[in-house]
């Protein structure tokens, strides 16, 4: 499969679809997953048009990892998580449903099961409030 410019995340990157953004820079964008597996579930994408790991430019990959580390720290603090799980799927057989490379940041708690992958849509006001908590953490001096 080759990169499809009309995938949902490409549209978000071009500003054609809205997303609840928590962080952006020249190379990456981080926004709330609309079907979170846990409160605070965030996605990080490169602006670089890669479908998956196999066509990802490694400079773009390094920028994604930098943003993942920054945002994961903020999510862990903002949601008082016991741990942070990163997920990254390549191909439908592996669970990929949106064909623009992305890394999931998912807060985890001892003995708390996850909600289903691409399960229920979260209320947009809830996502906005959660994003605000992450942005506030990112803005904290020294964060
Ligand atoms: P994957 O299955 O790894 O390709 O993950 C795609 C993720 O994108 C899923 O967790 C979806 O809940 C999420 N998702 C789908 N559409 C949107 C959207 N418009 N904004 C934010 N997240 C989305």
mmCIF file with all atom_site columns, C-alpha atoms and ligand atoms in Angstrom:
data_model
loop_
_atom_site.group_PDB
_atom_site.id
_atom_site.type_symbol
_atom_site.label_atom_id
_atom_site.label_alt_id
_atom_site.label_comp_id
_atom_site.label_asym_id
_atom_site.label_entity_id
_atom_site.label_seq_id
_atom_site.pdbx_PDB_ins_code
_atom_site.Cartn_x
_atom_site.Cartn_y
_atom_site.Cartn_z
_atom_site.occupancy
_atom_site.B_iso_or_equiv
_atom_site.pdbx_formal_charge
_atom_site.auth_seq_id
_atom_site.auth_comp_id
_atom_site.auth_asym_id
_atom_site.auth_atom_id
_atom_site.pdbx_PDB_model_num
ATOM   1   C CA  . UNK A 1 1   ? 0.000   0.000  0.000  1.00 0.00 ? 1   UNK A CA  1
ATOM   2   C CA  . UNK A 1 2   ? 1.324   3.508  -0.745 1.00 0.00 ? 2   UNK A CA  1
ATOM   3   C CA  . UNK A 1 3   ? 0.721   6.625  1.338  1.00 0.00 ? 3   UNK A CA  1
ATOM   4   C CA  . UNK A 1 4   ? -2.835  7.981  0.960  1.00 0.00 ? 4   UNK A CA  1
ATOM   5   C CA  . UNK A 1 5   ? -2.913  11.791 1.313  1.00 0.00 ? 5   UNK A CA  1
ATOM   6   C CA  . UNK A 1 6   ? -6.574  11.615 2.310  1.00 0.00 ? 6   UNK A CA  1
ATOM   7   C CA  . UNK A 1 7   ? -6.148  9.601  5.512  1.00 0.00 ? 7   UNK A CA  1
ATOM   8   C CA  . UNK A 1 8   ? -7.664  11.212 8.630  1.00 0.00 ? 8   UNK A CA  1
ATOM   9   C CA  . UNK A 1 9   ? -4.351  12.263 10.180 1.00 0.00 ? 9   UNK A CA  1
ATOM   10  C CA  . UNK A 1 10  ? -3.141  13.852 6.910  1.00 0.00 ? 10  UNK A CA  1
ATOM   11  C CA  . UNK A 1 11  ? -6.366  15.892 6.937  1.00 0.00 ? 11  UNK A CA  1
ATOM   12  C CA  . UNK A 1 12  ? -5.751  16.899 10.564 1.00 0.00 ? 12  UNK A CA  1
ATOM   13  C CA  . UNK A 1 13  ? -2.170  17.930 9.687  1.00 0.00 ? 13  UNK A CA  1
ATOM   14  C CA  . UNK A 1 14  ? -3.467  20.080 6.805  1.00 0.00 ? 14  UNK A CA  1
ATOM   15  C CA  . UNK A 1 15  ? -6.103  21.649 9.082  1.00 0.00 ? 15  UNK A CA  1
ATOM   16  C CA  . UNK A 1 16  ? -8.989  20.176 7.083  1.00 0.00 ? 16  UNK A CA  1
ATOM   17  C CA  . UNK A 1 17  ? -10.250 18.229 10.118 1.00 0.00 ? 17  UNK A CA  1
ATOM   18  C CA  . UNK A 1 18  ? -10.107 19.453 13.698 1.00 0.00 ? 18  UNK A CA  1
ATOM   19  C CA  . UNK A 1 19  ? -8.284  17.699 16.510 1.00 0.00 ? 19  UNK A CA  1
ATOM   20  C CA  . UNK A 1 20  ? -7.824  18.429 20.196 1.00 0.00 ? 20  UNK A CA  1
ATOM   21  C CA  . UNK A 1 21  ? -4.153  19.368 20.048 1.00 0.00 ? 21  UNK A CA  1
ATOM   22  C CA  . UNK A 1 22  ? -1.825  19.260 23.054 1.00 0.00 ? 22  UNK A CA  1
ATOM   23  C CA  . UNK A 1 23  ? 1.524   20.033 21.389 1.00 0.00 ? 23  UNK A CA  1
ATOM   24  C CA  . UNK A 1 24  ? 2.976   20.883 17.991 1.00 0.00 ? 24  UNK A CA  1
ATOM   25  C CA  . UNK A 1 25  ? 6.302   21.810 16.451 1.00 0.00 ? 25  UNK A CA  1
ATOM   26  C CA  . UNK A 1 26  ? 7.826   21.958 12.955 1.00 0.00 ? 26  UNK A CA  1
ATOM   27  C CA  . UNK A 1 27  ? 8.042   18.178 12.647 1.00 0.00 ? 27  UNK A CA  1
ATOM   28  C CA  . UNK A 1 28  ? 5.273   16.711 14.834 1.00 0.00 ? 28  UNK A CA  1
ATOM   29  C CA  . UNK A 1 29  ? 1.729   17.083 16.186 1.00 0.00 ? 29  UNK A CA  1
ATOM   30  C CA  . UNK A 1 30  ? 0.246   15.541 19.354 1.00 0.00 ? 30  UNK A CA  1
ATOM   31  C CA  . UNK A 1 31  ? -3.531  15.337 19.887 1.00 0.00 ? 31  UNK A CA  1
ATOM   32  C CA  . UNK A 1 32  ? -6.134  13.471 21.926 1.00 0.00 ? 32  UNK A CA  1
ATOM   33  C CA  . UNK A 1 33  ? -7.343  10.099 20.631 1.00 0.00 ? 33  UNK A CA  1
ATOM   34  C CA  . UNK A 1 34  ? -11.114 10.423 20.100 1.00 0.00 ? 34  UNK A CA  1
ATOM   35  C CA  . UNK A 1 35  ? -11.663 6.805  21.208 1.00 0.00 ? 35  UNK A CA  1
ATOM   36  C CA  . UNK A 1 36  ? -9.341  6.675  24.221 1.00 0.00 ? 36  UNK A CA  1
ATOM   37  C CA  . UNK A 1 37  ? -8.378  3.373  25.774 1.00 0.00 ? 37  UNK A CA  1
ATOM   38  C CA  . UNK A 1 38  ? -7.672  5.251  29.021 1.00 0.00 ? 38  UNK A CA  1
ATOM   39  C CA  . UNK A 1 39  ? -8.236  8.910  30.026 1.00 0.00 ? 39  UNK A CA  1
ATOM   40  C CA  . UNK A 1 40  ? -5.377  11.002 28.599 1.00 0.00 ? 40  UNK A CA  1
ATOM   41  C CA  . UNK A 1 41  ? -4.760  8.693  25.603 1.00 0.00 ? 41  UNK A CA  1
ATOM   42  C CA  . UNK A 1 42  ? -2.773  10.867 23.184 1.00 0.00 ? 42  UNK A CA  1
ATOM   43  C CA  . UNK A 1 43  ? -1.386  10.316 19.672 1.00 0.00 ? 43  UNK A CA  1
ATOM   44  C CA  . UNK A 1 44  ? 1.863   11.686 18.220 1.00 0.00 ? 44  UNK A CA  1
ATOM   45  C CA  . UNK A 1 45  ? 2.307   11.935 14.435 1.00 0.00 ? 45  UNK A CA  1
ATOM   46  C CA  . UNK A 1 46  ? 5.117   13.220 12.222 1.00 0.00 ? 46  UNK A CA  1
ATOM   47  C CA  . UNK A 1 47  ? 4.302   15.861 9.626  1.00 0.00 ? 47  UNK A CA  1
ATOM   48  C CA  . UNK A 1 48  ? 6.331   13.616 7.306  1.00 0.00 ? 48  UNK A CA  1
ATOM   49  C CA  . UNK A 1 49  ? 3.929   11.526 5.176  1.00 0.00 ? 49  UNK A CA  1
ATOM   50  C CA  . UNK A 1 50  ? 4.739   7.945  6.216  1.00 0.00 ? 50  UNK A CA  1
ATOM   51  C CA  . UNK A 1 51  ? 2.164   5.181  6.237  1.00 0.00 ? 51  UNK A CA  1
ATOM   52  C CA  . UNK A 1 52  ? 3.971   3.126  8.853  1.00 0.00 ? 52  UNK A CA  1
ATOM   53  C CA  . UNK A 1 53  ? 7.363   2.281  10.367 1.00 0.00 ? 53  UNK A CA  1
ATOM   54  C CA  . UNK A 1 54  ? 8.680   0.898  7.101  1.00 0.00 ? 54  UNK A CA  1
ATOM   55  C CA  . UNK A 1 55  ? 8.488   4.137  5.094  1.00 0.00 ? 55  UNK A CA  1
ATOM   56  C CA  . UNK A 1 56  ? 9.237   6.505  7.978  1.00 0.00 ? 56  UNK A CA  1
ATOM   57  C CA  . UNK A 1 57  ? 12.175  8.877  7.463  1.00 0.00 ? 57  UNK A CA  1
ATOM   58  C CA  . UNK A 1 58  ? 14.428  8.410  10.498 1.00 0.00 ? 58  UNK A CA  1
ATOM   59  C CA  . UNK A 1 59  ? 14.933  12.141 11.088 1.00 0.00 ? 59  UNK A CA  1
ATOM   60  C CA  . UNK A 1 60  ? 11.138  12.411 11.301 1.00 0.00 ? 60  UNK A CA  1
ATOM   61  C CA  . UNK A 1 61  ? 11.144  9.314  13.537 1.00 0.00 ? 61  UNK A CA  1
ATOM   62  C CA  . UNK A 1 62  ? 13.631  10.933 15.915 1.00 0.00 ? 62  UNK A CA  1
ATOM   63  C CA  . UNK A 1 63  ? 11.429  14.052 16.107 1.00 0.00 ? 63  UNK A CA  1
ATOM   64  C CA  . UNK A 1 64  ? 8.402   11.863 16.884 1.00 0.00 ? 64  UNK A CA  1
ATOM   65  C CA  . UNK A 1 65  ? 10.264  10.118 19.689 1.00 0.00 ? 65  UNK A CA  1
ATOM   66  C CA  . UNK A 1 66  ? 11.335  13.444 21.145 1.00 0.00 ? 66  UNK A CA  1
ATOM   67  C CA  . UNK A 1 67  ? 7.693   14.611 21.189 1.00 0.00 ? 67  UNK A CA  1
ATOM   68  C CA  . UNK A 1 68  ? 6.531   11.263 22.587 1.00 0.00 ? 68  UNK A CA  1
ATOM   69  C CA  . UNK A 1 69  ? 8.965   11.600 25.497 1.00 0.00 ? 69  UNK A CA  1
ATOM   70  C CA  . UNK A 1 70  ? 7.888   15.206 26.177 1.00 0.00 ? 70  UNK A CA  1
ATOM   71  C CA  . UNK A 1 71  ? 4.150   14.497 25.990 1.00 0.00 ? 71  UNK A CA  1
ATOM   72  C CA  . UNK A 1 72  ? 4.346   11.130 27.798 1.00 0.00 ? 72  UNK A CA  1
ATOM   73  C CA  . UNK A 1 73  ? 6.017   12.855 30.777 1.00 0.00 ? 73  UNK A CA  1
ATOM   74  C CA  . UNK A 1 74  ? 3.227   15.445 30.863 1.00 0.00 ? 74  UNK A CA  1
ATOM   75  C CA  . UNK A 1 75  ? 0.474   12.819 30.478 1.00 0.00 ? 75  UNK A CA  1
ATOM   76  C CA  . UNK A 1 76  ? 1.952   10.669 33.262 1.00 0.00 ? 76  UNK A CA  1
ATOM   77  C CA  . UNK A 1 77  ? 1.970   13.616 35.654 1.00 0.00 ? 77  UNK A CA  1
ATOM   78  C CA  . UNK A 1 78  ? -1.355  15.130 34.569 1.00 0.00 ? 78  UNK A CA  1
ATOM   79  C CA  . UNK A 1 79  ? -3.176  11.785 34.925 1.00 0.00 ? 79  UNK A CA  1
ATOM   80  C CA  . UNK A 1 80  ? -1.166  10.470 37.862 1.00 0.00 ? 80  UNK A CA  1
ATOM   81  C CA  . UNK A 1 81  ? -0.525  7.275  35.886 1.00 0.00 ? 81  UNK A CA  1
ATOM   82  C CA  . UNK A 1 82  ? 1.341   4.299  37.349 1.00 0.00 ? 82  UNK A CA  1
ATOM   83  C CA  . UNK A 1 83  ? 2.874   3.706  33.932 1.00 0.00 ? 83  UNK A CA  1
ATOM   84  C CA  . UNK A 1 84  ? 2.704   4.769  30.296 1.00 0.00 ? 84  UNK A CA  1
ATOM   85  C CA  . UNK A 1 85  ? 2.141   2.290  27.484 1.00 0.00 ? 85  UNK A CA  1
ATOM   86  C CA  . UNK A 1 86  ? 3.258   3.155  23.932 1.00 0.00 ? 86  UNK A CA  1
ATOM   87  C CA  . UNK A 1 87  ? 1.516   1.370  21.047 1.00 0.00 ? 87  UNK A CA  1
ATOM   88  C CA  . UNK A 1 88  ? 2.429   1.537  17.374 1.00 0.00 ? 88  UNK A CA  1
ATOM   89  C CA  . UNK A 1 89  ? 0.720   -0.680 14.779 1.00 0.00 ? 89  UNK A CA  1
ATOM   90  C CA  . UNK A 1 90  ? 1.952   -1.462 11.258 1.00 0.00 ? 90  UNK A CA  1
ATOM   91  C CA  . UNK A 1 91  ? -0.626  -2.889 8.847  1.00 0.00 ? 91  UNK A CA  1
ATOM   92  C CA  . UNK A 1 92  ? -4.244  -3.971 9.338  1.00 0.00 ? 92  UNK A CA  1
ATOM   93  C CA  . UNK A 1 93  ? -3.195  -7.400 10.615 1.00 0.00 ? 93  UNK A CA  1
ATOM   94  C CA  . UNK A 1 94  ? -1.321  -5.644 13.438 1.00 0.00 ? 94  UNK A CA  1
ATOM   95  C CA  . UNK A 1 95  ? -4.328  -3.462 14.311 1.00 0.00 ? 95  UNK A CA  1
ATOM   96  C CA  . UNK A 1 96  ? -3.508  -0.312 12.317 1.00 0.00 ? 96  UNK A CA  1
ATOM   97  C CA  . UNK A 1 97  ? -6.670  1.549  11.277 1.00 0.00 ? 97  UNK A CA  1
ATOM   98  C CA  . UNK A 1 98  ? -5.286  4.979  10.253 1.00 0.00 ? 98  UNK A CA  1
ATOM   99  C CA  . UNK A 1 99  ? -2.526  4.800  7.675  1.00 0.00 ? 99  UNK A CA  1
ATOM   100 C CA  . UNK A 1 100 ? -0.300  7.677  8.773  1.00 0.00 ? 100 UNK A CA  1
ATOM   101 C CA  . UNK A 1 101 ? 2.481   6.639  11.181 1.00 0.00 ? 101 UNK A CA  1
ATOM   102 C CA  . UNK A 1 102 ? 1.586   7.375  14.813 1.00 0.00 ? 102 UNK A CA  1
ATOM   103 C CA  . UNK A 1 103 ? 2.490   6.413  18.354 1.00 0.00 ? 103 UNK A CA  1
ATOM   104 C CA  . UNK A 1 104 ? -0.177  5.975  21.039 1.00 0.00 ? 104 UNK A CA  1
ATOM   105 C CA  . UNK A 1 105 ? 0.574   7.294  24.551 1.00 0.00 ? 105 UNK A CA  1
ATOM   106 C CA  . UNK A 1 106 ? -1.718  5.432  26.954 1.00 0.00 ? 106 UNK A CA  1
ATOM   107 C CA  . UNK A 1 107 ? -1.782  5.981  30.749 1.00 0.00 ? 107 UNK A CA  1
ATOM   108 C CA  . UNK A 1 108 ? -1.909  2.712  32.714 1.00 0.00 ? 108 UNK A CA  1
ATOM   109 C CA  . UNK A 1 109 ? -2.845  1.912  36.320 1.00 0.00 ? 109 UNK A CA  1
ATOM   110 C CA  . UNK A 1 110 ? -2.202  -1.185 38.420 1.00 0.00 ? 110 UNK A CA  1
ATOM   111 C CA  . UNK A 1 111 ? -5.040  -3.699 37.908 1.00 0.00 ? 111 UNK A CA  1
ATOM   112 C CA  . UNK A 1 112 ? -7.114  -1.393 35.664 1.00 0.00 ? 112 UNK A CA  1
ATOM   113 C CA  . UNK A 1 113 ? -8.008  -2.944 32.292 1.00 0.00 ? 113 UNK A CA  1
ATOM   114 C CA  . UNK A 1 114 ? -7.913  -0.871 29.115 1.00 0.00 ? 114 UNK A CA  1
ATOM   115 C CA  . UNK A 1 115 ? -10.952 0.086  27.091 1.00 0.00 ? 115 UNK A CA  1
ATOM   116 C CA  . UNK A 1 116 ? -11.175 -1.492 23.642 1.00 0.00 ? 116 UNK A CA  1
ATOM   117 C CA  . UNK A 1 117 ? -8.945  -0.155 20.817 1.00 0.00 ? 117 UNK A CA  1
ATOM   118 C CA  . UNK A 1 118 ? -11.172 2.089  18.604 1.00 0.00 ? 118 UNK A CA  1
ATOM   119 C CA  . UNK A 1 119 ? -14.072 1.528  21.018 1.00 0.00 ? 119 UNK A CA  1
ATOM   120 C CA  . UNK A 1 120 ? -16.374 4.292  22.273 1.00 0.00 ? 120 UNK A CA  1
ATOM   121 C CA  . UNK A 1 121 ? -16.050 7.944  21.180 1.00 0.00 ? 121 UNK A CA  1
ATOM   122 C CA  . UNK A 1 122 ? -15.224 10.284 24.072 1.00 0.00 ? 122 UNK A CA  1
ATOM   123 C CA  . UNK A 1 123 ? -17.252 13.450 24.615 1.00 0.00 ? 123 UNK A CA  1
ATOM   124 C CA  . UNK A 1 124 ? -15.440 16.405 23.052 1.00 0.00 ? 124 UNK A CA  1
ATOM   125 C CA  . UNK A 1 125 ? -15.772 18.553 26.220 1.00 0.00 ? 125 UNK A CA  1
ATOM   126 C CA  . UNK A 1 126 ? -14.042 15.780 28.186 1.00 0.00 ? 126 UNK A CA  1
ATOM   127 C CA  . UNK A 1 127 ? -11.208 15.628 25.624 1.00 0.00 ? 127 UNK A CA  1
ATOM   128 C CA  . UNK A 1 128 ? -10.831 19.425 25.773 1.00 0.00 ? 128 UNK A CA  1
ATOM   129 C CA  . UNK A 1 129 ? -10.581 19.358 29.564 1.00 0.00 ? 129 UNK A CA  1
ATOM   130 C CA  . UNK A 1 130 ? -8.049  16.508 29.474 1.00 0.00 ? 130 UNK A CA  1
ATOM   131 C CA  . UNK A 1 131 ? -5.973  18.267 26.797 1.00 0.00 ? 131 UNK A CA  1
ATOM   132 C CA  . UNK A 1 132 ? -5.932  21.388 28.946 1.00 0.00 ? 132 UNK A CA  1
ATOM   133 C CA  . UNK A 1 133 ? -4.436  19.363 31.821 1.00 0.00 ? 133 UNK A CA  1
ATOM   134 C CA  . UNK A 1 134 ? -1.684  18.053 29.511 1.00 0.00 ? 134 UNK A CA  1
ATOM   135 C CA  . UNK A 1 135 ? -0.984  21.515 28.045 1.00 0.00 ? 135 UNK A CA  1
ATOM   136 C CA  . UNK A 1 136 ? -0.770  22.991 31.549 1.00 0.00 ? 136 UNK A CA  1
ATOM   137 C CA  . UNK A 1 137 ? 1.764   20.324 32.511 1.00 0.00 ? 137 UNK A CA  1
ATOM   138 C CA  . UNK A 1 138 ? 3.789   21.001 29.336 1.00 0.00 ? 138 UNK A CA  1
ATOM   139 C CA  . UNK A 1 139 ? 3.817   24.713 30.143 1.00 0.00 ? 139 UNK A CA  1
ATOM   140 C CA  . UNK A 1 140 ? 5.057   24.200 33.674 1.00 0.00 ? 140 UNK A CA  1
ATOM   141 C CA  . UNK A 1 141 ? 8.599   25.602 34.095 1.00 0.00 ? 141 UNK A CA  1
ATOM   142 C CA  . UNK A 1 142 ? 11.067  22.724 34.074 1.00 0.00 ? 142 UNK A CA  1
ATOM   143 C CA  . UNK A 1 143 ? 8.542   20.257 32.618 1.00 0.00 ? 143 UNK A CA  1
HETATM 144 P P1  . LIG B 2 .   ? -4.444  2.744  14.889 1.00 0.00 ? 1   LIG B P1  1
HETATM 145 O O1  . LIG B 2 .   ? -5.514  1.705  15.006 1.00 0.00 ? 1   LIG B O1  1
HETATM 146 O O2  . LIG B 2 .   ? -3.182  2.449  15.607 1.00 0.00 ? 1   LIG B O2  1
HETATM 147 O O3  . LIG B 2 .   ? -4.241  3.094  13.428 1.00 0.00 ? 1   LIG B O3  1
HETATM 148 O O4  . LIG B 2 .   ? -4.985  3.986  15.654 1.00 0.00 ? 1   LIG B O4  1
HETATM 149 C C1  . LIG B 2 .   ? -5.785  4.966  15.135 1.00 0.00 ? 1   LIG B C1  1
HETATM 150 C C2  . LIG B 2 .   ? -6.298  5.709  16.327 1.00 0.00 ? 1   LIG B C2  1
HETATM 151 O O5  . LIG B 2 .   ? -6.807  6.920  15.865 1.00 0.00 ? 1   LIG B O5  1
HETATM 152 C C3  . LIG B 2 .   ? -7.421  4.991  17.086 1.00 0.00 ? 1   LIG B C3  1
HETATM 153 O O6  . LIG B 2 .   ? -7.042  4.834  18.437 1.00 0.00 ? 1   LIG B O6  1
HETATM 154 C C4  . LIG B 2 .   ? -8.616  5.934  16.916 1.00 0.00 ? 1   LIG B C4  1
HETATM 155 O O7  . LIG B 2 .   ? -9.388  5.994  18.080 1.00 0.00 ? 1   LIG B O7  1
HETATM 156 C C5  . LIG B 2 .   ? -7.946  7.248  16.615 1.00 0.00 ? 1   LIG B C5  1
HETATM 157 N N1  . LIG B 2 .   ? -8.693  8.176  15.800 1.00 0.00 ? 1   LIG B N1  1
HETATM 158 C C6  . LIG B 2 .   ? -9.435  7.911  14.695 1.00 0.00 ? 1   LIG B C6  1
HETATM 159 N N2  . LIG B 2 .   ? -9.923  9.056  14.162 1.00 0.00 ? 1   LIG B N2  1
HETATM 160 C C7  . LIG B 2 .   ? -9.452  10.069 14.934 1.00 0.00 ? 1   LIG B C7  1
HETATM 161 C C8  . LIG B 2 .   ? -9.603  11.486 14.912 1.00 0.00 ? 1   LIG B C8  1
HETATM 162 N N3  . LIG B 2 .   ? -10.326 12.103 13.973 1.00 0.00 ? 1   LIG B N3  1
HETATM 163 N N4  . LIG B 2 .   ? -8.984  12.217 15.882 1.00 0.00 ? 1   LIG B N4  1
HETATM 164 C C9  . LIG B 2 .   ? -8.254  11.602 16.841 1.00 0.00 ? 1   LIG B C9  1
HETATM 165 N N5  . LIG B 2 .   ? -8.077  10.264 16.916 1.00 0.00 ? 1   LIG B N5  1
HETATM 166 C C10 . LIG B 2 .   ? -8.668  9.511  15.980 1.00 0.00 ? 1   LIG B C10 1
#
